[in-house]
């Protein structure tokens, strides 16, 4: 009996160039995996070809469907499914999940991959639920073993890598992937094939309505260029405590950074992630608060000029890379530090 071709779908994020590149990264990972799984890669692009949008925070225009389809093919996609409808002009996880779930139910791909972004995470979770499929989150790599997909994913604590499989009865598996780990593929001159998928049914939640949209406030400077950065870690425990990181950064005239837990918990935007999968920074002064000093984080800060680490555990590895180590509970120490910095700043202003 002829073996069924394994279809690997990759969701294409068209919101801006930066996010599109993350998707292209995942496409590259899918292409490599497809080679070992005897599969083919299909890009899935959702939007409206009639609507021209300009709404992203990076001062770049929303990518147009046809141009994105051509680029997907030139970067390795064997097929592109375009789901085009004027009601899909605005990227919303509820409407996108509705049409994506429909297509998944009709065509039954083996895998659907998403770059690990806020939107990718939400869309993957919604669509997996609507199609009654399994979802593997934060995958670093995929391989085939004994005819089954095995996903390699880090656990939330450092140093442990888990291998996860879908259940036997699973028809389609959903995966969110770390995009920065894979290499962006070179253009390949692939012949490719584009399908336009008609939308029969579209379920949009009645509740949420877009009233207005405007670009995110530009940060004063990119994180990589800031002289002072205050990084908050998992030791802050909640969003409320994390707001003290914002206050300290603001008081010092610096920028906020974060380790992975605050980003995963959504206390802070993912563009603030520092480390191996985030940004590499070299500020003159860096505060690292409630961070354990995992290598994946410290690789992104090791060239900072002065590192001040605050941790309640005197044996924390973060002290190995700190110029100044403070053993203290962040919750009680940060308000004191913020007050002191404010006083010093006021005093300095008074001097001039
Ligand atoms: C391939 C790969 C890539 C990764 N890439 C990154 C990356 O780019 N960036 C990144 O950050 N992580 C990355 N990680 C995750 C990384 O391994 C760690 O899990 C992460 O850095 C841990 O963050 P943390 O130290 O803030 O949190 P935790 O590990 O939870 O540590 C919290 C620390 O805070 C201290 N603490 C607790 N409560 C308090 C308190 N009240 N006051 C003061 N201190 C307190 C604890 O003693 C502990 O040391 C990656 C992992 C893998 C496998």
mmCIF file of C-alpha atoms and ligand atoms in Angstrom:
data_model
loop_
_atom_site.group_PDB
_atom_site.id
_atom_site.type_symbol
_atom_site.label_atom_id
_atom_site.label_comp_id
_atom_site.label_asym_id
_atom_site.label_seq_id
_atom_site.Cartn_x
_atom_site.Cartn_y
_atom_site.Cartn_z
ATOM 1 C CA UNK A 1 0.000 0.000 0.000
ATOM 2 C CA UNK A 2 1.316 3.442 -0.903
ATOM 3 C CA UNK A 3 2.311 5.470 2.160
ATOM 4 C CA UNK A 4 0.189 8.596 2.727
ATOM 5 C CA UNK A 5 2.147 11.821 2.207
ATOM 6 C CA UNK A 6 2.737 13.536 5.507
ATOM 7 C CA UNK A 7 1.544 17.087 5.301
ATOM 8 C CA UNK A 8 3.280 19.566 7.566
ATOM 9 C CA UNK A 9 1.546 22.909 7.748
ATOM 10 C CA UNK A 10 3.186 26.069 8.975
ATOM 11 C CA UNK A 11 1.108 29.100 9.947
ATOM 12 C CA UNK A 12 2.448 32.233 8.225
ATOM 13 C CA UNK A 13 2.354 35.374 10.334
ATOM 14 C CA UNK A 14 1.840 38.392 8.069
ATOM 15 C CA UNK A 15 1.540 41.098 10.717
ATOM 16 C CA UNK A 16 4.963 42.544 9.995
ATOM 17 C CA UNK A 17 8.326 41.678 8.513
ATOM 18 C CA UNK A 18 9.889 40.719 11.822
ATOM 19 C CA UNK A 19 7.138 38.232 12.650
ATOM 20 C CA UNK A 20 7.168 36.957 9.073
ATOM 21 C CA UNK A 21 10.877 36.145 9.459
ATOM 22 C CA UNK A 22 10.094 34.130 12.603
ATOM 23 C CA UNK A 23 7.573 32.149 10.571
ATOM 24 C CA UNK A 24 10.141 31.654 7.792
ATOM 25 C CA UNK A 25 12.471 30.295 10.452
ATOM 26 C CA UNK A 26 9.882 27.711 11.485
ATOM 27 C CA UNK A 27 9.281 26.925 7.807
ATOM 28 C CA UNK A 28 12.991 26.083 7.544
ATOM 29 C CA UNK A 29 12.716 23.770 10.538
ATOM 30 C CA UNK A 30 9.621 22.140 8.979
ATOM 31 C CA UNK A 31 11.442 21.648 5.678
ATOM 32 C CA UNK A 32 14.311 19.874 7.402
ATOM 33 C CA UNK A 33 11.909 17.680 9.351
ATOM 34 C CA UNK A 34 9.856 16.936 6.210
ATOM 35 C CA UNK A 35 13.020 15.616 4.547
ATOM 36 C CA UNK A 36 13.441 13.001 7.277
ATOM 37 C CA UNK A 37 9.700 12.249 7.506
ATOM 38 C CA UNK A 38 9.042 11.912 3.741
ATOM 39 C CA UNK A 39 6.608 14.779 4.048
ATOM 40 C CA UNK A 40 5.823 18.027 2.304
ATOM 41 C CA UNK A 41 5.571 21.510 3.714
ATOM 42 C CA UNK A 42 2.517 23.690 3.245
ATOM 43 C CA UNK A 43 2.442 27.326 4.305
ATOM 44 C CA UNK A 44 -0.967 28.497 5.507
ATOM 45 C CA UNK A 45 -1.586 32.204 4.998
ATOM 46 C CA UNK A 46 -4.746 33.843 6.304
ATOM 47 C CA UNK A 47 -5.939 37.356 5.515
ATOM 48 C CA UNK A 48 -7.723 39.536 3.014
ATOM 49 C CA UNK A 49 -6.343 40.351 -0.411
ATOM 50 C CA UNK A 50 -8.764 43.301 -0.706
ATOM 51 C CA UNK A 51 -7.694 45.168 2.380
ATOM 52 C CA UNK A 52 -4.465 47.077 2.758
ATOM 53 C CA UNK A 53 -3.513 47.401 6.390
ATOM 54 C CA UNK A 54 -0.919 49.484 8.162
ATOM 55 C CA UNK A 55 -1.042 48.748 11.829
ATOM 56 C CA UNK A 56 2.069 47.179 13.160
ATOM 57 C CA UNK A 57 4.437 48.507 15.768
ATOM 58 C CA UNK A 58 7.585 48.212 13.694
ATOM 59 C CA UNK A 59 6.646 50.843 11.139
ATOM 60 C CA UNK A 60 6.324 48.221 8.456
ATOM 61 C CA UNK A 61 3.262 47.376 6.481
ATOM 62 C CA UNK A 62 1.259 44.235 6.950
ATOM 63 C CA UNK A 63 2.468 41.743 4.334
ATOM 64 C CA UNK A 64 0.198 41.112 1.382
ATOM 65 C CA UNK A 65 -1.066 37.569 0.811
ATOM 66 C CA UNK A 66 0.267 36.987 -2.699
ATOM 67 C CA UNK A 67 3.712 38.410 -2.031
ATOM 68 C CA UNK A 68 3.930 36.352 1.159
ATOM 69 C CA UNK A 69 2.892 33.218 -0.754
ATOM 70 C CA UNK A 70 5.606 33.756 -3.383
ATOM 71 C CA UNK A 71 8.206 34.321 -0.711
ATOM 72 C CA UNK A 72 7.081 31.235 1.219
ATOM 73 C CA UNK A 73 7.630 29.152 -1.902
ATOM 74 C CA UNK A 74 10.996 30.690 -2.611
ATOM 75 C CA UNK A 75 11.982 29.935 0.990
ATOM 76 C CA UNK A 76 11.037 26.266 0.767
ATOM 77 C CA UNK A 77 7.244 25.715 0.992
ATOM 78 C CA UNK A 78 6.007 22.997 -1.397
ATOM 79 C CA UNK A 79 2.434 24.271 -1.210
ATOM 80 C CA UNK A 80 0.706 27.420 0.014
ATOM 81 C CA UNK A 81 -2.903 27.460 1.191
ATOM 82 C CA UNK A 82 -4.298 30.981 1.119
ATOM 83 C CA UNK A 83 -7.453 31.528 3.143
ATOM 84 C CA UNK A 84 -8.729 34.830 1.826
ATOM 85 C CA UNK A 85 -11.779 36.706 3.065
ATOM 86 C CA UNK A 86 -12.381 40.384 3.764
ATOM 87 C CA UNK A 87 -13.568 39.460 7.280
ATOM 88 C CA UNK A 88 -10.054 38.124 7.931
ATOM 89 C CA UNK A 89 -8.312 41.429 7.274
ATOM 90 C CA UNK A 90 -7.585 41.960 10.948
ATOM 91 C CA UNK A 91 -5.541 39.216 12.619
ATOM 92 C CA UNK A 92 -7.760 37.844 15.379
ATOM 93 C CA UNK A 93 -7.144 34.509 17.013
ATOM 94 C CA UNK A 94 -10.875 33.670 17.117
ATOM 95 C CA UNK A 95 -11.608 34.220 13.413
ATOM 96 C CA UNK A 96 -8.294 32.736 12.249
ATOM 97 C CA UNK A 97 -8.851 29.658 14.441
ATOM 98 C CA UNK A 98 -12.314 29.193 12.950
ATOM 99 C CA UNK A 99 -11.078 28.997 9.324
ATOM 100 C CA UNK A 100 -7.899 27.127 10.196
ATOM 101 C CA UNK A 101 -9.846 24.515 12.168
ATOM 102 C CA UNK A 102 -12.167 24.045 9.188
ATOM 103 C CA UNK A 103 -9.234 23.451 6.849
ATOM 104 C CA UNK A 104 -7.538 21.082 9.316
ATOM 105 C CA UNK A 105 -10.717 19.013 9.719
ATOM 106 C CA UNK A 106 -11.170 18.778 5.938
ATOM 107 C CA UNK A 107 -7.554 17.992 5.021
ATOM 108 C CA UNK A 108 -6.085 16.330 8.139
ATOM 109 C CA UNK A 109 -2.428 17.395 8.019
ATOM 110 C CA UNK A 110 -0.026 15.442 10.200
ATOM 111 C CA UNK A 111 1.309 18.566 11.920
ATOM 112 C CA UNK A 112 0.495 22.260 12.175
ATOM 113 C CA UNK A 113 3.410 24.409 13.344
ATOM 114 C CA UNK A 114 3.354 27.953 14.734
ATOM 115 C CA UNK A 115 6.190 30.276 15.681
ATOM 116 C CA UNK A 116 6.239 30.788 19.435
ATOM 117 C CA UNK A 117 4.742 34.277 19.591
ATOM 118 C CA UNK A 118 1.804 35.503 21.663
ATOM 119 C CA UNK A 119 -0.477 35.254 18.640
ATOM 120 C CA UNK A 120 0.935 31.859 17.553
ATOM 121 C CA UNK A 121 0.392 30.463 21.031
ATOM 122 C CA UNK A 122 -3.207 31.623 21.211
ATOM 123 C CA UNK A 123 -4.085 30.551 17.681
ATOM 124 C CA UNK A 124 -2.515 27.104 18.180
ATOM 125 C CA UNK A 125 -4.378 26.553 21.448
ATOM 126 C CA UNK A 126 -7.744 27.646 20.031
ATOM 127 C CA UNK A 127 -7.416 25.604 16.837
ATOM 128 C CA UNK A 128 -6.181 22.511 18.679
ATOM 129 C CA UNK A 129 -9.215 22.706 20.961
ATOM 130 C CA UNK A 130 -11.630 23.215 18.046
ATOM 131 C CA UNK A 131 -10.228 20.196 16.208
ATOM 132 C CA UNK A 132 -9.888 18.079 19.337
ATOM 133 C CA UNK A 133 -6.157 17.680 18.700
ATOM 134 C CA UNK A 134 -3.088 17.572 20.924
ATOM 135 C CA UNK A 135 -0.775 20.568 21.309
ATOM 136 C CA UNK A 136 2.920 20.452 22.178
ATOM 137 C CA UNK A 137 4.226 23.817 23.364
ATOM 138 C CA UNK A 138 7.646 25.482 23.114
ATOM 139 C CA UNK A 139 9.237 22.842 20.958
ATOM 140 C CA UNK A 140 12.931 23.215 20.107
ATOM 141 C CA UNK A 141 13.230 20.398 17.591
ATOM 142 C CA UNK A 142 11.254 17.644 15.871
ATOM 143 C CA UNK A 143 12.299 14.184 14.768
ATOM 144 C CA UNK A 144 10.663 10.989 13.478
ATOM 145 C CA UNK A 145 11.184 7.865 15.551
ATOM 146 C CA UNK A 146 9.514 4.550 14.737
ATOM 147 C CA UNK A 147 6.987 6.352 12.567
ATOM 148 C CA UNK A 148 5.999 8.836 15.276
ATOM 149 C CA UNK A 149 6.708 12.517 15.701
ATOM 150 C CA UNK A 150 8.907 13.260 18.709
ATOM 151 C CA UNK A 151 9.121 16.873 19.905
ATOM 152 C CA UNK A 152 12.021 18.072 22.039
ATOM 153 C CA UNK A 153 10.960 20.733 24.515
ATOM 154 C CA UNK A 154 12.733 22.365 27.457
ATOM 155 C CA UNK A 155 11.020 22.090 30.817
ATOM 156 C CA UNK A 156 10.407 25.340 32.677
ATOM 157 C CA UNK A 157 13.374 24.675 34.985
ATOM 158 C CA UNK A 158 16.821 24.872 33.440
ATOM 159 C CA UNK A 159 18.767 21.927 32.145
ATOM 160 C CA UNK A 160 15.958 19.441 31.505
ATOM 161 C CA UNK A 161 14.915 18.598 27.970
ATOM 162 C CA UNK A 162 11.743 16.538 27.520
ATOM 163 C CA UNK A 163 10.807 14.385 24.518
ATOM 164 C CA UNK A 164 7.066 14.452 23.918
ATOM 165 C CA UNK A 165 4.837 12.480 21.528
ATOM 166 C CA UNK A 166 1.186 12.801 20.525
ATOM 167 C CA UNK A 167 -1.291 10.104 21.542
ATOM 168 C CA UNK A 168 -1.738 7.142 19.160
ATOM 169 C CA UNK A 169 -5.218 8.176 18.041
ATOM 170 C CA UNK A 170 -4.160 11.728 17.207
ATOM 171 C CA UNK A 171 -4.796 12.628 13.550
ATOM 172 C CA UNK A 172 -3.269 16.092 13.564
ATOM 173 C CA UNK A 173 -0.732 17.410 16.067
ATOM 174 C CA UNK A 174 -0.245 21.111 16.867
ATOM 175 C CA UNK A 175 3.184 22.449 17.845
ATOM 176 C CA UNK A 176 4.434 25.896 18.857
ATOM 177 C CA UNK A 177 8.122 26.199 17.997
ATOM 178 C CA UNK A 178 10.987 28.345 19.222
ATOM 179 C CA UNK A 179 11.760 30.225 16.032
ATOM 180 C CA UNK A 180 15.148 31.663 16.897
ATOM 181 C CA UNK A 181 16.737 28.257 17.200
ATOM 182 C CA UNK A 182 16.368 27.258 13.586
ATOM 183 C CA UNK A 183 18.368 28.679 10.707
ATOM 184 C CA UNK A 184 16.485 30.897 8.277
ATOM 185 C CA UNK A 185 16.501 28.906 5.044
ATOM 186 C CA UNK A 186 18.040 30.217 1.844
ATOM 187 C CA UNK A 187 15.792 30.890 -1.134
ATOM 188 C CA UNK A 188 15.552 27.625 -3.044
ATOM 189 C CA UNK A 189 13.793 28.351 -6.318
ATOM 190 C CA UNK A 190 11.125 25.786 -5.428
ATOM 191 C CA UNK A 191 8.350 25.362 -8.079
ATOM 192 C CA UNK A 192 5.629 25.438 -5.370
ATOM 193 C CA UNK A 193 1.879 25.502 -5.776
ATOM 194 C CA UNK A 194 -0.695 27.957 -4.461
ATOM 195 C CA UNK A 195 -4.312 27.040 -3.503
ATOM 196 C CA UNK A 196 -6.941 29.628 -2.637
ATOM 197 C CA UNK A 197 -9.276 28.210 -0.035
ATOM 198 C CA UNK A 198 -12.837 29.500 0.028
ATOM 199 C CA UNK A 199 -14.262 30.354 3.416
ATOM 200 C CA UNK A 200 -17.634 28.662 3.908
ATOM 201 C CA UNK A 201 -18.127 29.281 7.583
ATOM 202 C CA UNK A 202 -16.559 31.882 9.832
ATOM 203 C CA UNK A 203 -17.225 32.027 13.553
ATOM 204 C CA UNK A 204 -16.257 35.354 15.020
ATOM 205 C CA UNK A 205 -16.866 36.036 18.672
ATOM 206 C CA UNK A 206 -19.536 38.692 19.061
ATOM 207 C CA UNK A 207 -18.053 40.245 22.184
ATOM 208 C CA UNK A 208 -14.677 41.779 21.207
ATOM 209 C CA UNK A 209 -14.778 44.670 18.738
ATOM 210 C CA UNK A 210 -11.862 46.710 17.421
ATOM 211 C CA UNK A 211 -12.502 50.321 18.355
ATOM 212 C CA UNK A 212 -9.182 51.766 17.239
ATOM 213 C CA UNK A 213 -5.603 50.758 16.670
ATOM 214 C CA UNK A 214 -2.332 52.628 16.887
ATOM 215 C CA UNK A 215 1.324 51.615 16.915
ATOM 216 C CA UNK A 216 2.813 50.614 20.247
ATOM 217 C CA UNK A 217 4.675 53.415 21.951
ATOM 218 C CA UNK A 218 8.217 53.267 20.625
ATOM 219 C CA UNK A 219 10.688 52.578 23.395
ATOM 220 C CA UNK A 220 13.204 55.352 23.865
ATOM 221 C CA UNK A 221 15.939 53.081 22.581
ATOM 222 C CA UNK A 222 16.183 49.465 21.556
ATOM 223 C CA UNK A 223 17.046 47.259 24.542
ATOM 224 C CA UNK A 224 20.379 46.399 22.932
ATOM 225 C CA UNK A 225 21.430 50.067 22.975
ATOM 226 C CA UNK A 226 20.351 51.005 26.512
ATOM 227 C CA UNK A 227 23.080 52.011 28.983
ATOM 228 C CA UNK A 228 21.059 50.713 31.927
ATOM 229 C CA UNK A 229 18.862 47.614 31.912
ATOM 230 C CA UNK A 230 16.881 46.118 34.781
ATOM 231 C CA UNK A 231 16.111 42.437 34.199
ATOM 232 C CA UNK A 232 13.382 40.728 36.188
ATOM 233 C CA UNK A 233 13.210 36.950 36.558
ATOM 234 C CA UNK A 234 10.969 34.176 37.820
ATOM 235 C CA UNK A 235 11.828 35.162 41.394
ATOM 236 C CA UNK A 236 9.438 38.119 41.066
ATOM 237 C CA UNK A 237 6.590 35.544 41.239
ATOM 238 C CA UNK A 238 3.790 37.733 39.797
ATOM 239 C CA UNK A 239 2.952 40.684 37.540
ATOM 240 C CA UNK A 240 2.446 43.009 40.463
ATOM 241 C CA UNK A 241 5.949 42.433 41.800
ATOM 242 C CA UNK A 242 7.285 42.678 38.240
ATOM 243 C CA UNK A 243 5.927 46.228 38.072
ATOM 244 C CA UNK A 244 8.725 47.168 40.511
ATOM 245 C CA UNK A 245 11.185 46.241 37.740
ATOM 246 C CA UNK A 246 9.434 48.804 35.504
ATOM 247 C CA UNK A 247 9.579 51.397 38.236
ATOM 248 C CA UNK A 248 13.275 50.833 38.923
ATOM 249 C CA UNK A 249 14.096 50.946 35.194
ATOM 250 C CA UNK A 250 12.099 54.138 34.758
ATOM 251 C CA UNK A 251 13.700 55.766 37.800
ATOM 252 C CA UNK A 252 17.158 54.927 36.477
ATOM 253 C CA UNK A 253 16.252 56.094 32.960
ATOM 254 C CA UNK A 254 16.878 52.564 31.709
ATOM 255 C CA UNK A 255 15.011 49.777 29.956
ATOM 256 C CA UNK A 256 13.336 46.579 31.154
ATOM 257 C CA UNK A 257 14.599 43.101 30.325
ATOM 258 C CA UNK A 258 13.276 39.720 31.384
ATOM 259 C CA UNK A 259 14.205 36.081 31.625
ATOM 260 C CA UNK A 260 11.924 33.468 30.178
ATOM 261 C CA UNK A 261 9.432 32.929 33.065
ATOM 262 C CA UNK A 262 8.092 36.531 33.118
ATOM 263 C CA UNK A 263 7.683 36.388 29.331
ATOM 264 C CA UNK A 264 5.866 33.063 29.481
ATOM 265 C CA UNK A 265 3.654 34.372 32.286
ATOM 266 C CA UNK A 266 2.990 37.490 30.173
ATOM 267 C CA UNK A 267 4.088 39.932 32.852
ATOM 268 C CA UNK A 268 6.122 41.571 30.074
ATOM 269 C CA UNK A 269 6.243 41.559 26.259
ATOM 270 C CA UNK A 270 8.354 38.883 24.589
ATOM 271 C CA UNK A 271 10.590 41.431 22.865
ATOM 272 C CA UNK A 272 12.091 41.999 26.345
ATOM 273 C CA UNK A 273 13.488 38.457 26.569
ATOM 274 C CA UNK A 274 17.228 38.411 27.161
ATOM 275 C CA UNK A 275 19.442 35.406 26.476
ATOM 276 C CA UNK A 276 20.039 32.628 24.004
ATOM 277 C CA UNK A 277 16.588 32.835 22.415
ATOM 278 C CA UNK A 278 16.177 36.517 23.193
ATOM 279 C CA UNK A 279 18.424 39.537 22.959
ATOM 280 C CA UNK A 280 22.113 39.903 23.683
ATOM 281 C CA UNK A 281 22.768 43.088 25.624
ATOM 282 C CA UNK A 282 25.884 44.908 26.831
ATOM 283 C CA UNK A 283 24.687 47.808 29.012
ATOM 284 C CA UNK A 284 27.007 49.794 31.253
ATOM 285 C CA UNK A 285 24.848 48.844 34.243
ATOM 286 C CA UNK A 286 22.625 45.794 34.532
ATOM 287 C CA UNK A 287 20.421 44.833 37.469
ATOM 288 C CA UNK A 288 19.427 41.164 37.472
ATOM 289 C CA UNK A 289 16.622 40.640 39.976
ATOM 290 C CA UNK A 290 15.232 37.233 40.979
ATOM 291 C CA UNK A 291 17.105 35.400 38.222
ATOM 292 C CA UNK A 292 18.834 32.073 38.789
ATOM 293 C CA UNK A 293 21.719 32.641 36.372
ATOM 294 C CA UNK A 294 20.862 29.857 33.895
ATOM 295 C CA UNK A 295 23.431 29.741 31.094
ATOM 296 C CA UNK A 296 20.738 30.375 28.449
ATOM 297 C CA UNK A 297 20.121 33.729 30.162
ATOM 298 C CA UNK A 298 23.664 34.709 31.189
ATOM 299 C CA UNK A 299 24.931 34.136 27.624
ATOM 300 C CA UNK A 300 22.899 37.230 26.733
ATOM 301 C CA UNK A 301 24.298 39.521 29.471
ATOM 302 C CA UNK A 302 27.851 38.359 30.078
ATOM 303 C CA UNK A 303 29.443 41.342 28.304
ATOM 304 C CA UNK A 304 27.622 43.944 30.427
ATOM 305 C CA UNK A 305 30.027 46.306 32.150
ATOM 306 C CA UNK A 306 28.669 46.121 35.713
ATOM 307 C CA UNK A 307 26.220 43.424 36.794
ATOM 308 C CA UNK A 308 24.329 43.805 40.060
ATOM 309 C CA UNK A 309 22.469 40.613 41.026
ATOM 310 C CA UNK A 310 19.723 40.430 43.645
ATOM 311 C CA UNK A 311 18.664 36.967 44.779
ATOM 312 C CA UNK A 312 17.368 35.616 48.061
ATOM 313 C CA UNK A 313 19.491 32.464 47.711
ATOM 314 C CA UNK A 314 23.113 33.148 48.666
ATOM 315 C CA UNK A 315 24.254 30.114 46.642
ATOM 316 C CA UNK A 316 22.509 31.160 43.432
ATOM 317 C CA UNK A 317 24.762 30.729 40.342
ATOM 318 C CA UNK A 318 23.810 34.246 39.229
ATOM 319 C CA UNK A 319 26.325 35.562 41.781
ATOM 320 C CA UNK A 320 29.127 33.896 39.782
ATOM 321 C CA UNK A 321 28.765 36.456 37.007
ATOM 322 C CA UNK A 322 27.825 39.443 39.199
ATOM 323 C CA UNK A 323 30.176 42.308 40.036
ATOM 324 C CA UNK A 324 27.978 43.081 43.007
ATOM 325 C CA UNK A 325 25.755 40.481 44.653
ATOM 326 C CA UNK A 326 22.936 41.338 47.039
ATOM 327 C CA UNK A 327 21.317 38.534 49.018
ATOM 328 C CA UNK A 328 17.812 39.825 49.634
ATOM 329 C CA UNK A 329 14.155 39.194 49.001
ATOM 330 C CA UNK A 330 13.250 41.224 45.896
ATOM 331 C CA UNK A 331 9.832 42.073 47.254
ATOM 332 C CA UNK A 332 11.198 43.866 50.297
ATOM 333 C CA UNK A 333 14.483 45.079 48.801
ATOM 334 C CA UNK A 334 13.179 46.654 45.558
ATOM 335 C CA UNK A 335 10.945 49.309 47.209
ATOM 336 C CA UNK A 336 13.906 50.399 49.338
ATOM 337 C CA UNK A 337 16.212 50.519 46.332
ATOM 338 C CA UNK A 338 13.676 52.446 44.219
ATOM 339 C CA UNK A 339 13.196 54.985 47.000
ATOM 340 C CA UNK A 340 16.924 55.415 47.424
ATOM 341 C CA UNK A 341 17.482 55.874 43.692
ATOM 342 C CA UNK A 342 14.642 58.431 43.567
ATOM 343 C CA UNK A 343 16.184 60.353 46.460
ATOM 344 C CA UNK A 344 19.603 60.320 44.800
ATOM 345 C CA UNK A 345 18.177 61.477 41.485
ATOM 346 C CA UNK A 346 16.276 64.324 43.151
ATOM 347 C CA UNK A 347 19.395 65.324 45.074
ATOM 348 C CA UNK A 348 21.469 65.313 41.878
ATOM 349 C CA UNK A 349 18.885 67.448 40.073
ATOM 350 C CA UNK A 350 19.068 69.885 43.017
ATOM 351 C CA UNK A 351 22.841 70.124 42.620
ATOM 352 C CA UNK A 352 22.566 71.510 39.103
HETATM 353 C C1 LIG B 1 17.266 26.011 24.600
HETATM 354 C C2 LIG B 1 16.872 26.927 25.688
HETATM 355 C C3 LIG B 1 16.883 28.267 25.443
HETATM 356 C C4 LIG B 1 16.559 29.150 26.473
HETATM 357 N N1 LIG B 1 16.621 30.478 26.222
HETATM 358 C C5 LIG B 1 16.437 31.321 27.257
HETATM 359 C C6 LIG B 1 16.617 32.724 27.097
HETATM 360 O O1 LIG B 1 16.902 33.232 26.007
HETATM 361 N N2 LIG B 1 16.439 33.519 28.158
HETATM 362 C C7 LIG B 1 16.109 33.020 29.395
HETATM 363 O O2 LIG B 1 15.972 33.791 30.349
HETATM 364 N N3 LIG B 1 15.899 31.713 29.566
HETATM 365 C C8 LIG B 1 16.067 30.849 28.534
HETATM 366 N N4 LIG B 1 15.877 29.526 28.749
HETATM 367 C C9 LIG B 1 15.371 29.103 30.068
HETATM 368 C C10 LIG B 1 16.484 29.037 31.099
HETATM 369 O O3 LIG B 1 17.108 27.776 31.045
HETATM 370 C C11 LIG B 1 15.923 29.228 32.509
HETATM 371 O O4 LIG B 1 14.858 28.334 32.717
HETATM 372 C C12 LIG B 1 15.445 30.658 32.784
HETATM 373 O O5 LIG B 1 16.462 31.593 32.468
HETATM 374 C C13 LIG B 1 15.075 30.765 34.264
HETATM 375 O O6 LIG B 1 14.672 32.056 34.548
HETATM 376 P P1 LIG B 1 14.849 32.659 35.998
HETATM 377 O O7 LIG B 1 16.242 32.433 36.475
HETATM 378 O O8 LIG B 1 14.331 34.052 35.968
HETATM 379 O O9 LIG B 1 13.781 31.823 36.856
HETATM 380 P P2 LIG B 1 13.956 30.664 37.907
HETATM 381 O O10 LIG B 1 14.757 29.544 37.374
HETATM 382 O O11 LIG B 1 12.577 30.396 38.386
HETATM 383 O O12 LIG B 1 14.810 31.320 39.085
HETATM 384 C C14 LIG B 1 14.302 32.262 39.968
HETATM 385 C C15 LIG B 1 15.411 32.755 40.846
HETATM 386 O O13 LIG B 1 14.888 33.772 41.678
HETATM 387 C C16 LIG B 1 15.270 33.538 43.032
HETATM 388 N N5 LIG B 1 14.183 34.030 43.852
HETATM 389 C C17 LIG B 1 12.982 33.419 44.114
HETATM 390 N N6 LIG B 1 12.215 34.229 44.850
HETATM 391 C C18 LIG B 1 12.929 35.350 45.100
HETATM 392 C C19 LIG B 1 12.667 36.535 45.788
HETATM 393 N N7 LIG B 1 11.496 36.738 46.416
HETATM 394 N N8 LIG B 1 13.631 37.484 45.823
HETATM 395 C C20 LIG B 1 14.831 37.300 45.203
HETATM 396 N N9 LIG B 1 15.129 36.188 44.522
HETATM 397 C C21 LIG B 1 14.184 35.222 44.443
HETATM 398 C C22 LIG B 1 15.487 32.041 43.157
HETATM 399 O O14 LIG B 1 16.457 31.784 44.176
HETATM 400 C C23 LIG B 1 16.003 31.684 41.752
HETATM 401 O O15 LIG B 1 17.419 31.755 41.723
HETATM 402 C C24 LIG B 1 16.177 28.639 27.731
HETATM 403 C C25 LIG B 1 16.148 27.263 27.956
HETATM 404 C C26 LIG B 1 16.489 26.419 26.946
HETATM 405 C C27 LIG B 1 16.487 24.951 27.216
#
